[in-house]
JSON list of C-alpha atoms in Angstrom, two decimals:
[
{"chain": "A", "resi": 1, "resn": "MET", "atom": "CA", "xyz": [-6.54, 44.41, -21.21]},
{"chain": "A", "resi": 2, "resn": "ASP", "atom": "CA", "xyz": [-4.48, 47.53, -20.67]},
{"chain": "A", "resi": 3, "resn": "SER", "atom": "CA", "xyz": [-0.92, 46.92, -19.38]},
{"chain": "A", "resi": 4, "resn": "ARG", "atom": "CA", "xyz": [-1.46, 49.65, -16.74]},
{"chain": "A", "resi": 5, "resn": "SER", "atom": "CA", "xyz": [-4.41, 47.84, -15.14]},
{"chain": "A", "resi": 6, "resn": "PRO", "atom": "CA", "xyz": [-3.88, 46.40, -11.62]},
{"chain": "A", "resi": 7, "resn": "LYS", "atom": "CA", "xyz": [-4.31, 42.79, -12.76]},
{"chain": "A", "resi": 8, "resn": "ALA", "atom": "CA", "xyz": [-1.52, 43.10, -15.29]},
{"chain": "A", "resi": 9, "resn": "THR", "atom": "CA", "xyz": [0.92, 44.47, -12.72]},
{"chain": "A", "resi": 10, "resn": "ARG", "atom": "CA", "xyz": [0.28, 41.75, -10.11]},
{"chain": "A", "resi": 11, "resn": "ARG", "atom": "CA", "xyz": [2.32, 39.19, -11.96]},
{"chain": "A", "resi": 12, "resn": "ARG", "atom": "CA", "xyz": [5.97, 39.33, -11.08]},
{"chain": "A", "resi": 13, "resn": "ALA", "atom": "CA", "xyz": [8.82, 37.34, -12.43]},
{"chain": "A", "resi": 14, "resn": "LEU", "atom": "CA", "xyz": [9.56, 34.32, -10.26]},
{"chain": "A", "resi": 15, "resn": "LEU", "atom": "CA", "xyz": [13.00, 34.53, -8.75]},
{"chain": "A", "resi": 16, "resn": "PRO", "atom": "CA", "xyz": [14.96, 31.43, -7.77]},
{"chain": "A", "resi": 17, "resn": "LEU", "atom": "CA", "xyz": [15.21, 30.99, -4.02]},
{"chain": "A", "resi": 18, "resn": "ASP", "atom": "CA", "xyz": [18.24, 29.63, -2.22]},
{"chain": "A", "resi": 19, "resn": "ILE", "atom": "CA", "xyz": [16.32, 27.20, -0.02]},
{"chain": "A", "resi": 20, "resn": "ALA", "atom": "CA", "xyz": [17.49, 23.63, 0.37]},
{"chain": "A", "resi": 21, "resn": "PRO", "atom": "CA", "xyz": [14.70, 21.05, 0.12]},
{"chain": "A", "resi": 22, "resn": "GLN", "atom": "CA", "xyz": [13.88, 19.16, 3.32]},
{"chain": "A", "resi": 23, "resn": "ALA", "atom": "CA", "xyz": [11.92, 15.99, 3.93]},
{"chain": "A", "resi": 24, "resn": "LEU", "atom": "CA", "xyz": [8.54, 16.59, 5.50]},
{"chain": "A", "resi": 25, "resn": "SER", "atom": "CA", "xyz": [7.69, 14.93, 8.77]},
{"chain": "A", "resi": 26, "resn": "ILE", "atom": "CA", "xyz": [4.02, 14.32, 9.42]},
{"chain": "A", "resi": 27, "resn": "SER", "atom": "CA", "xyz": [3.71, 12.77, 12.85]},
{"chain": "A", "resi": 28, "resn": "SER", "atom": "CA", "xyz": [0.04, 11.90, 12.47]},
{"chain": "A", "resi": 29, "resn": "LEU", "atom": "CA", "xyz": [0.90, 9.30, 9.80]},
{"chain": "A", "resi": 30, "resn": "ASN", "atom": "CA", "xyz": [2.90, 7.22, 12.31]},
{"chain": "A", "resi": 31, "resn": "TYR", "atom": "CA", "xyz": [5.48, 6.51, 9.61]},
{"chain": "A", "resi": 32, "resn": "ARG", "atom": "CA", "xyz": [8.61, 4.68, 10.71]},
{"chain": "A", "resi": 33, "resn": "ARG", "atom": "CA", "xyz": [11.37, 4.90, 8.15]},
{"chain": "A", "resi": 34, "resn": "GLY", "atom": "CA", "xyz": [13.53, 1.83, 7.71]},
{"chain": "A", "resi": 35, "resn": "VAL", "atom": "CA", "xyz": [11.49, -0.37, 10.02]},
{"chain": "A", "resi": 36, "resn": "ALA", "atom": "CA", "xyz": [10.08, -3.57, 8.55]},
{"chain": "A", "resi": 37, "resn": "PRO", "atom": "CA", "xyz": [6.43, -4.20, 9.34]},
{"chain": "A", "resi": 38, "resn": "HIS", "atom": "CA", "xyz": [5.80, -6.54, 12.25]},
{"chain": "A", "resi": 39, "resn": "ARG", "atom": "CA", "xyz": [4.77, -10.05, 11.25]},
{"chain": "A", "resi": 40, "resn": "SER", "atom": "CA", "xyz": [1.36, -9.77, 12.88]},
{"chain": "A", "resi": 41, "resn": "ASP", "atom": "CA", "xyz": [0.76, -6.51, 10.96]},
{"chain": "A", "resi": 42, "resn": "VAL", "atom": "CA", "xyz": [1.35, -8.32, 7.67]},
{"chain": "A", "resi": 43, "resn": "HIS", "atom": "CA", "xyz": [-0.94, -11.20, 8.66]},
{"chain": "A", "resi": 44, "resn": "ALA", "atom": "CA", "xyz": [-3.66, -8.73, 9.67]},
{"chain": "A", "resi": 45, "resn": "ARG", "atom": "CA", "xyz": [-3.31, -6.84, 6.38]},
{"chain": "A", "resi": 46, "resn": "VAL", "atom": "CA", "xyz": [-3.60, -10.05, 4.35]},
{"chain": "A", "resi": 47, "resn": "ARG", "atom": "CA", "xyz": [-6.66, -11.14, 6.35]},
{"chain": "A", "resi": 48, "resn": "CYS", "atom": "CA", "xyz": [-8.33, -7.75, 5.86]},
{"chain": "A", "resi": 49, "resn": "GLU", "atom": "CA", "xyz": [-7.80, -7.83, 2.11]},
{"chain": "A", "resi": 50, "resn": "PHE", "atom": "CA", "xyz": [-9.50, -11.20, 1.81]},
{"chain": "A", "resi": 51, "resn": "VAL", "atom": "CA", "xyz": [-12.42, -10.07, 4.01]},
{"chain": "A", "resi": 52, "resn": "GLU", "atom": "CA", "xyz": [-12.85, -6.76, 2.15]},
{"chain": "A", "resi": 53, "resn": "MET", "atom": "CA", "xyz": [-12.66, -8.29, -1.34]},
{"chain": "A", "resi": 54, "resn": "ARG", "atom": "CA", "xyz": [-15.16, -11.13, -1.30]},
{"chain": "A", "resi": 55, "resn": "GLY", "atom": "CA", "xyz": [-14.48, -13.48, -4.20]},
{"chain": "A", "resi": 56, "resn": "PHE", "atom": "CA", "xyz": [-10.79, -12.55, -4.19]},
{"chain": "A", "resi": 57, "resn": "SER", "atom": "CA", "xyz": [-8.80, -15.66, -5.17]},
{"chain": "A", "resi": 58, "resn": "PRO", "atom": "CA", "xyz": [-5.18, -14.85, -6.06]},
{"chain": "A", "resi": 59, "resn": "THR", "atom": "CA", "xyz": [-2.32, -17.18, -6.77]},
{"chain": "A", "resi": 60, "resn": "ILE", "atom": "CA", "xyz": [0.75, -16.87, -4.56]},
{"chain": "A", "resi": 61, "resn": "ALA", "atom": "CA", "xyz": [2.50, -14.73, -7.21]},
{"chain": "A", "resi": 62, "resn": "GLN", "atom": "CA", "xyz": [-0.49, -12.37, -7.54]},
{"chain": "A", "resi": 63, "resn": "ALA", "atom": "CA", "xyz": [-0.84, -12.03, -3.77]},
{"chain": "A", "resi": 64, "resn": "ALA", "atom": "CA", "xyz": [2.89, -11.37, -3.37]},
{"chain": "A", "resi": 65, "resn": "ARG", "atom": "CA", "xyz": [2.68, -8.50, -5.86]},
{"chain": "A", "resi": 66, "resn": "LEU", "atom": "CA", "xyz": [-0.45, -7.06, -4.24]},
{"chain": "A", "resi": 67, "resn": "PHE", "atom": "CA", "xyz": [0.89, -7.28, -0.68]},
{"chain": "A", "resi": 68, "resn": "GLN", "atom": "CA", "xyz": [4.43, -6.27, -1.75]},
{"chain": "A", "resi": 69, "resn": "LEU", "atom": "CA", "xyz": [5.99, -9.36, -0.19]},
{"chain": "A", "resi": 70, "resn": "GLN", "atom": "CA", "xyz": [8.67, -11.80, -1.27]},
{"chain": "A", "resi": 71, "resn": "LEU", "atom": "CA", "xyz": [7.19, -14.84, -3.01]},
{"chain": "A", "resi": 72, "resn": "ASP", "atom": "CA", "xyz": [8.34, -17.34, -0.36]},
{"chain": "A", "resi": 73, "resn": "GLU", "atom": "CA", "xyz": [7.18, -15.15, 2.54]},
{"chain": "A", "resi": 74, "resn": "CYS", "atom": "CA", "xyz": [3.77, -14.67, 0.94]},
{"chain": "A", "resi": 75, "resn": "GLY", "atom": "CA", "xyz": [3.49, -18.41, 0.38]},
{"chain": "A", "resi": 76, "resn": "ARG", "atom": "CA", "xyz": [4.25, -19.11, 4.05]},
{"chain": "A", "resi": 77, "resn": "ILE", "atom": "CA", "xyz": [1.64, -16.58, 5.18]},
{"chain": "A", "resi": 78, "resn": "LEU", "atom": "CA", "xyz": [-1.08, -17.91, 2.87]},
{"chain": "A", "resi": 79, "resn": "LYS", "atom": "CA", "xyz": [-0.36, -21.54, 3.74]},
{"chain": "A", "resi": 80, "resn": "GLY", "atom": "CA", "xyz": [-0.42, -20.63, 7.44]},
{"chain": "A", "resi": 81, "resn": "LEU", "atom": "CA", "xyz": [-3.85, -19.06, 6.96]},
{"chain": "A", "resi": 82, "resn": "VAL", "atom": "CA", "xyz": [-4.98, -22.28, 5.24]},
{"chain": "A", "resi": 83, "resn": "GLU", "atom": "CA", "xyz": [-3.76, -24.32, 8.21]},
{"chain": "A", "resi": 84, "resn": "GLU", "atom": "CA", "xyz": [-5.69, -22.02, 10.57]},
{"chain": "A", "resi": 85, "resn": "GLY", "atom": "CA", "xyz": [-8.83, -22.55, 8.51]},
{"chain": "A", "resi": 86, "resn": "PHE", "atom": "CA", "xyz": [-9.13, -18.88, 7.55]},
{"chain": "A", "resi": 87, "resn": "LEU", "atom": "CA", "xyz": [-8.44, -19.62, 3.84]},
{"chain": "A", "resi": 88, "resn": "ARG", "atom": "CA", "xyz": [-8.68, -22.62, 1.60]},
{"chain": "A", "resi": 89, "resn": "GLN", "atom": "CA", "xyz": [-6.53, -23.48, -1.39]},
{"chain": "A", "resi": 90, "resn": "THR", "atom": "CA", "xyz": [-8.29, -24.50, -4.60]},
{"chain": "A", "resi": 91, "resn": "PRO", "atom": "CA", "xyz": [-6.97, -27.34, -6.81]},
{"chain": "A", "resi": 92, "resn": "ASP", "atom": "CA", "xyz": [-5.59, -24.79, -9.29]},
{"chain": "A", "resi": 93, "resn": "GLY", "atom": "CA", "xyz": [-3.44, -23.15, -6.56]},
{"chain": "A", "resi": 94, "resn": "ARG", "atom": "CA", "xyz": [-5.58, -20.13, -5.74]},
{"chain": "A", "resi": 95, "resn": "PHE", "atom": "CA", "xyz": [-6.39, -18.98, -2.21]},
{"chain": "A", "resi": 96, "resn": "ARG", "atom": "CA", "xyz": [-9.85, -17.90, -1.14]},
{"chain": "A", "resi": 97, "resn": "LEU", "atom": "CA", "xyz": [-12.15, -17.61, 1.84]},
{"chain": "A", "resi": 98, "resn": "PRO", "atom": "CA", "xyz": [-14.10, -20.79, 2.58]},
{"chain": "A", "resi": 99, "resn": "SER", "atom": "CA", "xyz": [-17.61, -20.67, 1.11]}
]
């Protein structure tokens, strides 16, 4: 390609810009920075995961990692769902939907 062709002259050297980076705000995402999720939101999320993934049977540690919860908090939530009858706990300590 000839250096005088229009395509060769379109490329220009990139110059550094003096623009400070800013955080983006996307209001449609309904993102609340620094606000912990409401307890009922966490319960609903855990319920939905079990409903969506039939055959899902995690231990407390596995569920805590998946749901990004503290181990004790996740244990309380799962045991509460067992008491409600939504889940059952197997003899080996796993949680699953009743069959």
